[in-house]
Coordinates of C-alpha atoms in Angstrom, one line a residue:
X1 CA -4.3 22.6 -14.6
X2 CA -1.2 24.7 -13.6
X3 CA -2.2 25.3 -10.0
X4 CA 0.9 25.8 -7.6
X5 CA 1.0 23.3 -4.7
X6 CA 3.0 24.1 -1.6
X7 CA 3.3 21.4 1.1
X8 CA 4.7 21.9 4.6
X9 CA 5.2 18.6 6.3
X10 CA 8.0 16.6 8.0
X11 CA 6.7 13.5 6.1
X12 CA 6.8 13.0 2.4
X13 CA 3.1 12.2 2.1
X14 CA 1.4 11.4 -1.2
X15 CA 0.4 15.1 -1.5
X16 CA 4.0 16.3 -0.7
X17 CA 5.4 14.1 -3.5
X18 CA 3.2 16.1 -6.0
X19 CA 4.3 19.5 -4.6
X20 CA 6.1 22.3 -6.5
X21 CA 7.7 23.0 -3.1
X22 CA 7.8 20.6 -0.2
X23 CA 9.2 22.3 3.0
X24 CA 10.3 19.5 5.4
X25 CA 9.7 21.3 8.7
X26 CA 10.7 20.4 12.2
X27 CA 7.6 19.5 14.0
X28 CA 6.1 22.3 16.3
X29 CA 7.6 25.2 14.4
X30 CA 4.9 26.1 11.9
X31 CA 4.3 29.4 13.6
X32 CA 7.7 30.7 13.2
X33 CA 7.7 29.6 9.5
X34 CA 4.5 31.7 9.0
X35 CA 6.1 34.7 10.7
X36 CA 9.2 34.3 8.4
X37 CA 7.0 34.2 5.3
X38 CA 5.2 37.5 6.6
X39 CA 8.7 38.9 6.9
X40 CA 9.6 38.3 3.3
X41 CA 6.1 39.4 2.0
X42 CA 6.0 42.7 4.1
X43 CA 9.8 43.6 3.6
X44 CA 9.6 42.9 -0.2
X45 CA 6.2 44.7 -0.3
X46 CA 4.4 41.7 -1.8
X47 CA 1.3 42.4 0.0
X48 CA -2.0 43.9 -1.2
X49 CA -1.4 47.5 -0.4
X50 CA -5.0 48.6 -1.0
X51 CA -6.7 45.9 1.1
X52 CA -4.1 46.4 4.0
X53 CA -4.7 50.2 4.0
X54 CA -8.4 50.1 3.9
X55 CA -9.4 46.8 5.7
X56 CA -6.7 46.1 8.4
X57 CA -5.5 47.6 11.6
X58 CA -2.1 47.2 13.2
X59 CA -0.1 46.6 10.1
X60 CA 2.8 48.8 11.4
X61 CA 2.9 46.7 14.7
X62 CA 2.8 43.5 12.7
X63 CA 5.8 44.8 10.5
X64 CA 7.7 45.5 13.7
X65 CA 6.9 41.9 15.1
X66 CA 8.0 40.0 11.9
X67 CA 11.4 41.8 11.6
X68 CA 12.5 39.5 14.3
X69 CA 12.0 36.5 12.1
X70 CA 14.3 36.7 9.1
X71 CA 14.5 33.6 6.9
X72 CA 18.2 33.0 7.8
X73 CA 17.5 32.8 11.4
X74 CA 14.2 30.8 11.0
X75 CA 16.2 28.3 9.1
X76 CA 18.0 27.2 12.4
X77 CA 14.6 26.8 14.1
X78 CA 12.5 25.1 11.4
X79 CA 15.3 23.2 9.5
X80 CA 14.0 24.7 6.4
X81 CA 16.6 26.2 4.1
X82 CA 16.4 30.0 3.9
X83 CA 15.9 29.9 0.1
X84 CA 13.0 27.5 0.5
X85 CA 11.3 29.8 3.0
X86 CA 11.7 32.8 0.7
X87 CA 10.4 30.7 -2.2
X88 CA 7.3 29.7 -0.2
X89 CA 6.5 33.4 0.6
X90 CA 7.1 34.7 -2.9
X91 CA 5.1 32.0 -4.5
X92 CA 2.3 32.3 -2.1
X93 CA 2.1 36.2 -2.3
X94 CA 2.4 36.3 -6.1
X95 CA -0.1 33.6 -7.0
X96 CA -3.8 34.7 -6.7
X97 CA -6.1 33.4 -5.7
X98 CA -4.3 31.3 -3.1
X99 CA -5.5 29.4 -0.1
X100 CA -3.8 27.8 2.9
X101 CA -5.5 24.5 4.1
X102 CA -4.2 23.3 7.4
X103 CA -4.8 19.7 8.4
X104 CA -7.4 19.2 11.1
X105 CA -5.7 19.4 14.4
X106 CA -2.2 19.3 12.8
X107 CA -1.4 22.8 13.9
X108 CA -3.4 23.3 17.2
X109 CA -1.6 20.6 19.2
X110 CA 1.6 22.7 19.9
X111 CA 2.3 25.7 22.1
X112 CA 1.8 28.3 19.2
X113 CA -1.2 26.4 17.8
X114 CA -3.6 29.3 18.1
X115 CA -1.0 31.9 17.0
X116 CA -0.2 29.7 14.1
X117 CA -3.7 29.8 12.8
X118 CA -3.8 33.6 13.4
X119 CA -0.7 33.9 11.4
X120 CA -2.1 31.9 8.6
X121 CA -5.2 34.1 8.5
X122 CA -3.0 37.2 8.4
X123 CA -1.1 35.6 5.5
X124 CA -4.2 35.2 3.5
X125 CA -5.6 38.7 4.6
X126 CA -2.6 40.9 3.6
X127 CA -2.2 39.2 0.3
X128 CA -5.7 39.9 -0.8
X129 CA -6.9 36.2 -0.5
X130 CA -9.7 36.8 2.1
X131 CA -13.3 36.3 1.2
X132 CA -12.5 35.9 -2.6
X133 CA -13.2 32.9 -4.9
X134 CA -10.4 30.4 -4.5
X135 CA -9.2 32.0 -1.2
X136 CA -10.3 31.9 2.5
X137 CA -13.9 32.0 2.5
X138 CA -16.6 32.1 5.2
X139 CA -19.5 29.8 4.0
X140 CA -22.9 31.2 4.5
X141 CA -25.2 28.6 6.3
X142 CA -28.3 30.6 5.5
X143 CA -29.2 31.3 9.2
X144 CA -29.3 27.8 10.7
X145 CA -29.4 27.8 14.4
X146 CA -26.3 25.5 15.3
X147 CA -26.0 26.2 19.0
X148 CA -25.4 24.6 22.2
X149 CA -27.6 24.6 25.2
X150 CA -26.4 26.9 27.9
X151 CA -25.4 25.5 31.4
X152 CA -28.7 25.5 33.3
X153 CA -27.3 23.2 36.0
X154 CA -24.9 25.1 38.3
X155 CA -22.7 22.8 40.4
X156 CA -23.6 22.9 44.1
X157 CA -21.3 20.9 46.3
X158 CA -20.1 21.4 49.9
X159 CA -21.5 24.8 50.1
X160 CA -20.0 26.0 46.8
X161 CA -22.0 27.1 43.7
X162 CA -20.2 27.4 40.4
X163 CA -21.4 27.9 36.8
X164 CA -17.9 28.0 35.4
X165 CA -17.0 25.5 32.6
X166 CA -13.7 23.6 32.9
X167 CA -10.8 25.8 31.8
X168 CA -12.9 29.0 31.8
X169 CA -10.5 30.8 34.1
X170 CA -7.3 29.5 32.4
X171 CA -8.5 29.8 28.9
X172 CA -11.3 32.2 28.7
X173 CA -11.0 33.0 24.9
X174 CA -11.1 29.4 24.0
X175 CA -13.9 28.2 26.3
X176 CA -16.1 31.1 25.3
X177 CA -16.5 29.6 21.9
X178 CA -16.1 25.9 22.9
X179 CA -17.5 23.6 25.7
X180 CA -14.4 23.5 28.0
X181 CA -10.9 22.2 28.0
X182 CA -10.9 18.6 28.7
X183 CA -7.1 18.3 29.1
X184 CA -7.7 19.7 32.7
X185 CA -10.2 16.9 33.5
X186 CA -7.9 14.2 34.7
X187 CA -6.3 16.4 37.4
X188 CA -9.7 17.6 38.5
X189 CA -10.9 14.0 39.0
X190 CA -7.7 12.9 40.8
X191 CA -7.4 15.9 43.1
X192 CA -11.0 16.9 43.6
X193 CA -10.2 20.5 42.9
X194 CA -11.7 23.0 42.3
X195 CA -14.8 20.6 42.9
X196 CA -15.1 16.8 43.1
X197 CA -16.1 15.0 39.9
X198 CA -17.5 11.6 40.8
X199 CA -19.3 10.5 37.6
X200 CA -18.8 10.7 33.9
X201 CA -20.6 9.8 30.7
X202 CA -18.3 9.1 27.8
X203 CA -20.1 9.4 24.4
X204 CA -18.5 8.6 20.9
X205 CA -15.1 8.6 22.5
X206 CA -12.4 6.2 23.8
X207 CA -10.1 8.4 26.0
X208 CA -8.2 5.4 27.4
X209 CA -6.5 5.2 23.9
X210 CA -7.1 8.4 22.2
X211 CA -6.4 11.0 24.9
X212 CA -2.8 11.9 25.8
X213 CA -1.0 10.4 28.8
X214 CA -3.0 7.2 28.8
X215 CA -1.8 5.8 32.1
X216 CA -3.1 9.0 33.9
X217 CA -6.3 9.0 32.0
X218 CA -7.0 5.4 32.9
X219 CA -6.2 6.1 36.5
X220 CA -8.6 9.0 36.6
X221 CA -11.4 7.1 35.1
X222 CA -10.9 4.1 37.4
X223 CA -11.2 6.5 40.5
X224 CA -14.7 7.6 39.5
X225 CA -17.7 6.2 41.4
X226 CA -19.7 5.9 38.3
X227 CA -18.6 5.7 34.6
X228 CA -21.0 5.3 31.7
X229 CA -20.0 4.6 28.1
X230 CA -22.4 5.1 25.2
X231 CA -20.7 3.4 22.4
X232 CA -21.1 1.1 19.4
X233 CA -18.2 -1.1 20.1
X234 CA -16.8 -2.5 23.4
X235 CA -13.7 -0.3 23.5
X236 CA -11.0 0.0 26.1
X237 CA -12.8 2.8 27.9
X238 CA -16.2 0.9 27.8
X239 CA -14.4 -2.0 29.5
X240 CA -13.8 0.2 32.6
X241 CA -17.5 1.4 32.6
X242 CA -20.0 0.5 35.3
X243 CA -22.7 0.9 32.6
X244 CA -22.4 0.4 28.8
X245 CA -25.3 1.6 26.7
X246 CA -25.5 0.5 23.0
X247 CA -25.2 3.6 20.7
X248 CA -26.7 3.8 17.3
X249 CA -24.2 3.5 14.5
X250 CA -24.3 6.0 11.5
X251 CA -26.6 3.7 9.7
X252 CA -29.1 3.8 12.6
X253 CA -29.5 7.4 13.2
X254 CA -30.7 10.7 11.4
X255 CA -28.4 13.5 11.9
X256 CA -26.9 16.7 10.5
X257 CA -23.3 17.7 10.3
X258 CA -22.3 21.1 11.7
X259 CA -19.5 21.5 9.2
X260 CA -20.9 22.9 6.0
X261 CA -19.6 21.5 2.7
X262 CA -19.1 23.0 -0.9
X263 CA -20.1 21.2 -4.0
X264 CA -20.1 22.9 -7.4
X265 CA -19.2 26.1 -5.5
X266 CA -22.6 26.0 -3.7
X267 CA -22.8 25.7 0.2
X268 CA -24.8 22.8 1.7
X269 CA -25.3 21.0 5.0
X270 CA -25.0 17.2 5.1
X271 CA -27.9 15.3 6.1
X272 CA -27.5 11.5 7.1
X273 CA -30.8 9.6 7.0
X274 CA -30.9 6.4 9.0
X275 CA -31.6 3.2 7.1
X276 CA -31.9 0.6 9.8
X277 CA -33.2 0.6 13.2
X278 CA -32.4 -1.6 16.2
X279 CA -34.5 -0.4 19.2
X280 CA -31.8 -1.3 21.9
X281 CA -29.4 1.2 20.2
X282 CA -30.3 4.9 20.8
X283 CA -28.9 7.8 18.9
X284 CA -26.9 10.4 21.0
X285 CA -29.8 12.9 20.5
X286 CA -32.4 10.4 21.8
X287 CA -30.2 9.6 24.8
X288 CA -29.7 13.2 25.9
X289 CA -33.3 14.3 25.3
X290 CA -34.5 11.4 27.5
X291 CA -32.0 12.0 30.2
X292 CA -32.7 15.6 30.3
X293 CA -36.4 15.0 30.7
X294 CA -35.7 12.4 33.6
X295 CA -33.5 15.0 35.3
X296 CA -36.2 17.8 35.2
X297 CA -34.8 19.8 32.4
X298 CA -37.6 19.3 29.9
X299 CA -38.2 23.1 29.6
X300 CA -34.6 23.4 28.1
X301 CA -34.9 20.5 25.9
X302 CA -38.5 20.7 24.6
X303 CA -38.1 18.4 21.5
X304 CA -39.5 14.9 21.3
X305 CA -37.1 13.5 18.7
X306 CA -34.3 14.2 16.3
X307 CA -36.6 15.4 13.6
X308 CA -37.9 18.2 15.9
X309 CA -34.3 19.2 16.7
X310 CA -33.3 19.3 13.0
X311 CA -36.6 21.3 12.3
X312 CA -35.6 23.7 15.1
X313 CA -32.1 24.2 13.6
X314 CA -33.4 25.0 10.2
X315 CA -36.4 27.0 11.4
X316 CA -34.8 30.5 10.6
X317 CA -33.9 29.6 7.1
X318 CA -37.4 29.2 5.7
X319 CA -36.3 25.7 4.3
X320 CA -39.0 23.2 4.4
X321 CA -37.0 20.5 6.0
X322 CA -39.7 17.7 5.6
X323 CA -38.8 17.7 1.9
X324 CA -35.3 16.3 2.8
X325 CA -35.8 14.3 5.9
X326 CA -35.5 10.5 4.8
X327 CA -35.0 11.3 1.2
X328 CA -31.6 13.1 0.6
X329 CA -28.2 14.0 2.2
X330 CA -27.9 17.3 0.5
X331 CA -29.6 20.3 1.9
X332 CA -28.9 23.7 0.1
X333 CA -28.0 26.3 2.8
X334 CA -27.5 29.8 1.6
X335 CA -25.3 30.9 -1.5
X336 CA -21.9 31.8 -2.1
X337 CA -21.2 35.5 -1.6
X338 CA -17.8 37.1 -1.8
X339 CA -16.3 40.3 -0.3
X340 CA -19.2 40.8 2.2
X341 CA -17.0 42.9 4.2
X342 CA -17.6 45.7 1.6
X343 CA -21.1 46.0 2.8
X344 CA -20.6 46.0 6.5
X345 CA -17.1 45.5 7.4
X346 CA -15.7 42.5 9.4
X347 CA -17.3 41.0 12.5
X348 CA -14.6 42.7 14.8
X349 CA -14.9 45.7 17.1
X350 CA -13.2 47.9 14.5
X351 CA -14.9 46.3 11.5
X352 CA -11.5 45.6 10.1
X353 CA -9.1 42.6 10.0
X354 CA -7.3 43.2 13.4
X355 CA -3.8 42.2 12.8
X356 CA -3.2 43.5 16.4
X357 CA -6.0 42.1 18.4
X358 CA -7.2 44.4 21.4
X359 CA -9.5 41.5 22.5
X360 CA -6.5 39.2 23.0
X361 CA -4.6 41.9 24.8
X362 CA -7.5 42.5 27.2
X363 CA -7.5 38.7 27.8
X364 CA -3.8 38.8 28.8
X365 CA -2.7 37.0 25.5
X366 CA -0.2 38.2 22.9
X367 CA -2.2 40.5 20.6
X368 CA 0.2 39.6 17.7
X369 CA 1.2 36.3 16.3
X370 CA 4.2 34.8 18.3
X371 CA 6.1 31.7 18.4
X372 CA 6.6 29.5 21.4
X373 CA 9.1 26.7 21.4
X374 CA 7.7 23.3 22.3
X375 CA 8.5 22.6 26.0
X376 CA 10.3 19.4 25.0
X377 CA 12.8 20.2 22.2
X378 CA 16.6 20.3 21.5
X379 CA 16.2 24.2 22.0
X380 CA 14.0 24.7 25.0
X381 CA 15.2 21.6 27.0
X382 CA 18.6 20.6 26.0
X383 CA 19.2 18.7 29.2
X384 CA 16.2 16.5 28.5
X385 CA 17.3 16.2 24.9
X386 CA 20.5 14.5 26.1
X387 CA 18.4 11.5 27.4
X388 CA 15.7 11.8 24.9
X389 CA 17.3 13.0 21.7
X390 CA 14.5 12.2 19.0
X391 CA 11.5 14.3 18.2
X392 CA 8.3 12.3 18.5
X393 CA 5.2 13.4 16.4
X394 CA 2.0 11.7 16.6
X395 CA -1.4 11.8 14.8
X396 CA -0.7 10.4 11.3
X397 CA -2.9 7.5 10.5
X398 CA -4.0 5.0 7.9
X399 CA -6.9 6.3 6.0
X400 CA -9.2 3.5 6.9
X401 CA -8.8 4.0 10.6
X402 CA -10.1 7.0 12.5
X403 CA -8.8 7.4 16.1
X404 CA -9.4 3.9 17.7
X405 CA -12.2 2.9 15.4
X406 CA -12.7 0.2 12.7
X407 CA -9.8 -2.0 13.8
X408 CA -12.3 -4.9 14.3
X409 CA -12.9 -5.0 10.5
X410 CA -11.3 -7.9 8.9
X411 CA -10.4 -6.6 5.7
X412 CA -8.8 -3.5 7.3
X413 CA -6.8 -5.7 9.7
X414 CA -5.5 -7.7 6.9
X415 CA -4.3 -4.7 5.1
X416 CA -2.8 -2.9 8.2
X417 CA -2.7 -5.2 11.2
X418 CA -0.4 -3.1 13.3
X419 CA 1.1 0.4 13.6
X420 CA 4.5 1.4 12.6
X421 CA 7.1 3.8 13.9
X422 CA 8.4 5.7 10.8
X423 CA 12.1 6.6 11.0
X424 CA 14.6 7.9 8.6
X425 CA 17.5 5.5 7.5
X426 CA 20.1 7.8 9.1
X427 CA 18.2 7.6 12.4
X428 CA 17.9 3.8 12.1
X429 CA 21.6 3.4 11.3
X430 CA 22.5 5.5 14.3
X431 CA 20.5 3.3 16.6
X432 CA 21.2 0.0 14.9
X433 CA 17.6 -0.5 13.9
X434 CA 16.6 -2.6 11.0
X435 CA 13.3 -2.3 8.9
X436 CA 10.6 -4.3 10.4
X437 CA 12.4 -4.8 13.7
X438 CA 10.7 -4.4 17.0
X439 CA 12.0 -1.4 18.9
X440 CA 11.3 0.2 22.3
X441 CA 10.4 3.9 22.4
X442 CA 10.6 5.8 25.6
X443 CA 9.5 9.2 26.8
X444 CA 9.3 10.9 30.2
X445 CA 5.8 9.4 30.7
X446 CA 6.3 5.7 29.6
X447 CA 7.4 3.2 27.0
X448 CA 5.9 1.2 24.2
X449 CA 7.0 -1.6 21.8
X450 CA 6.4 -1.2 18.2
X451 CA 7.7 -2.3 14.8
X452 CA 10.0 0.1 13.0
X453 CA 9.4 1.3 9.4
X454 CA 12.6 2.7 8.0
X455 CA 11.7 5.1 5.2
X456 CA 13.1 8.1 3.4
X457 CA 9.6 9.7 3.8
X458 CA 10.5 11.4 7.1
X459 CA 13.2 13.8 8.0
X460 CA 16.0 12.5 10.2
X461 CA 15.9 12.6 14.1
X462 CA 12.1 12.5 13.9
X463 CA 9.8 9.6 14.8
X464 CA 6.1 9.5 13.6
X465 CA 3.8 7.1 15.4
X466 CA 0.1 6.8 14.7
X467 CA -2.5 6.9 17.6
X468 CA -5.5 4.8 18.2
X469 CA -3.9 1.3 18.5
X470 CA -4.4 -0.5 21.8
X471 CA -1.1 -2.4 21.2
X472 CA 1.7 0.1 20.9
X473 CA -0.5 2.9 22.3
X474 CA 1.5 6.1 21.5
X475 CA -0.5 8.0 24.1
X476 CA 1.4 6.3 26.8
X477 CA 4.3 8.4 25.6
X478 CA 2.4 11.7 25.3
X479 CA 1.6 14.4 27.8
X480 CA -1.8 16.0 28.5
X481 CA -0.4 19.1 30.0
X482 CA -1.8 22.4 28.4
X483 CA 0.9 24.2 26.6
X484 CA -1.0 26.6 24.4
X485 CA -1.7 29.6 26.5
X486 CA -4.9 30.6 24.4
X487 CA -6.5 27.2 23.9
X488 CA -5.0 24.9 26.4
X489 CA -4.1 22.2 24.0
X490 CA -1.3 19.8 24.6
X491 CA 1.9 19.3 22.6
X492 CA 1.1 16.1 20.8
X493 CA 3.0 17.1 17.5
X494 CA 6.4 17.7 19.1
X495 CA 7.7 15.8 22.1
X496 CA 10.9 14.1 22.8
X497 CA 11.7 10.4 23.1
X498 CA 14.6 7.8 22.7
X499 CA 14.5 4.6 20.8
X500 CA 16.4 1.3 20.9
X501 CA 16.1 -2.1 19.4
X502 CA 14.7 -4.9 21.6
X503 CA 17.3 -7.4 22.6
X504 CA 15.2 -10.4 21.1
X505 CA 14.2 -9.2 17.8
X506 CA 12.1 -10.7 15.0
X507 CA 13.5 -11.4 11.5
X508 CA 10.2 -10.0 9.9
X509 CA 10.8 -7.3 7.3
X510 CA 8.2 -4.9 5.9

C-alpha cells in the first residue's frame, strides 16, 4: 500500500528481496551504520526539531559524537556504499510514521549490541517516531504483575555469603533487569570461582548444542556432581544428566506469555490453555512450586497451581481471569495510548529521552552510542584474519526449527534433513568449493564438517551457518566470551573462520 521497506542484512532474505533499499552489511557493524544515519539526519537537519528541543537531553553531545561517523568513512567499515547509507537515513527521516524492527537477538550478539539498540531508539526519537501510531510504541499491559521472585536463598559456602547474581559485578545494568549472565557460568563451574557450582537444573534448554563454545559447555556440565534436565525430548544435554524429568509440552500446560501482542491495534496477552494431560509430565510452574515447598520456601511461593499464579499476575488489572481460563487464548490487557509522555514525561531521571545517559556514565559505560569492532575481524585482528580470513555469522534458521527443537519430526526432516553453510559463488570459487559439496569449517575453537550451499543470497567473504544441529554443530566454532561491555553477550554474529573442501567429497548437489 505504498509503505517503504528498508532491510539491513548480509543475506538476501525473502524480505530483503522485497525491499526498496537492501543494505548488505558486514556482520557486526550495525551500530556504526546507525551512527552514520544519525550523522546524515542531524547534519542535514532532518530531525524533529520541536520534539528534540522539548523532550530530549544531550542532543549537542550526540551531534558531536556522530560527526566522527560520516558515510564515506563508514562505507569502509560496513561495506555499504556511501550513497546507500545516505538513502537509508533520508528515507527513514522523511517517511512518517516509521518504525525500526530489529530481529530477535540479531543485534545483541556483538560487542556493540546494547549501543546498537540505543542508537536505534535515538533514531526513532529524534525523527518524531516515538510513542506514535506506526512508530516505536510502549504497549500498556494494564497493570499485570509480571515479576520474578527475589533471591531469597543467599549462597553460604566455605564461610562465604553472597547474594550476588552471576554477572552482577561485571554487568550491573544488564543483571539489574535480567536474571544473570549465563555466559560466565562455564568458567565458574570449571574454576570454582567466585564460589563452587556443583549442581544444575536445566529447563527448556539444550546448552550442549545451543550455547556457544559447545566443547567447553559440555566439559563444564560433565564436571558437575549433579545435573537435572526437565525436558520434553531426550536431547543432547539430557543425555548427560543424572536425572531426566518429563516436562509438559505446550499442549499439556496452561500458561501466559510475558510478551504482549497487538491485534487490530489492541493490546492483549496470550493465554495458552492445555488440551491434554499426562500426569508424569509436569509443567515448569508445577515443578518449581513443588520444589520450592520441599526446600522450605513456601512463604515465597504461596500458590498451589498455575491457575493461582495467573490469577496473581492479573490481580491488579481487575480482569476476571476465570472468564478466560480454559476458554480462550486472547485476554484484553489495557488499551492503545499514544504520546503518554505529554502527561508525565518519560520514565527517566530527567523525564526526557536521555540521548546522553547519566545512568550509564555512573555505571562506567559509554553514555552515548558507540561502536566497538568485533574482536575477531579483518580490522581488529588482522593477524588472526590471515589464518581465518572468512567472517562467520550464525543464528539464521529454517522456519520450522527453533534452536535444537523439532528435528525429530519426520515431515520436517524430509524437507530439511541437514544444515548448510551458505557461501557466495566468489567465495566458493576462491576456495574451490562446489555447490552441495562437504566442507570443513574451522575457527580458533574447533572444526565441523558441513555441506556447502553456494548462493548469491549472501555477500562475499561471509559464511552463514545455522545453529541447533547435533551434526555440524556450529557452536563448536563459536566463543562464549562476553564482548558487550554492558550486557556481557558473546559475538555470535561476527567471528572469523576458514573453509576448505574435504579431500573425499560427494557428488551430491543441492
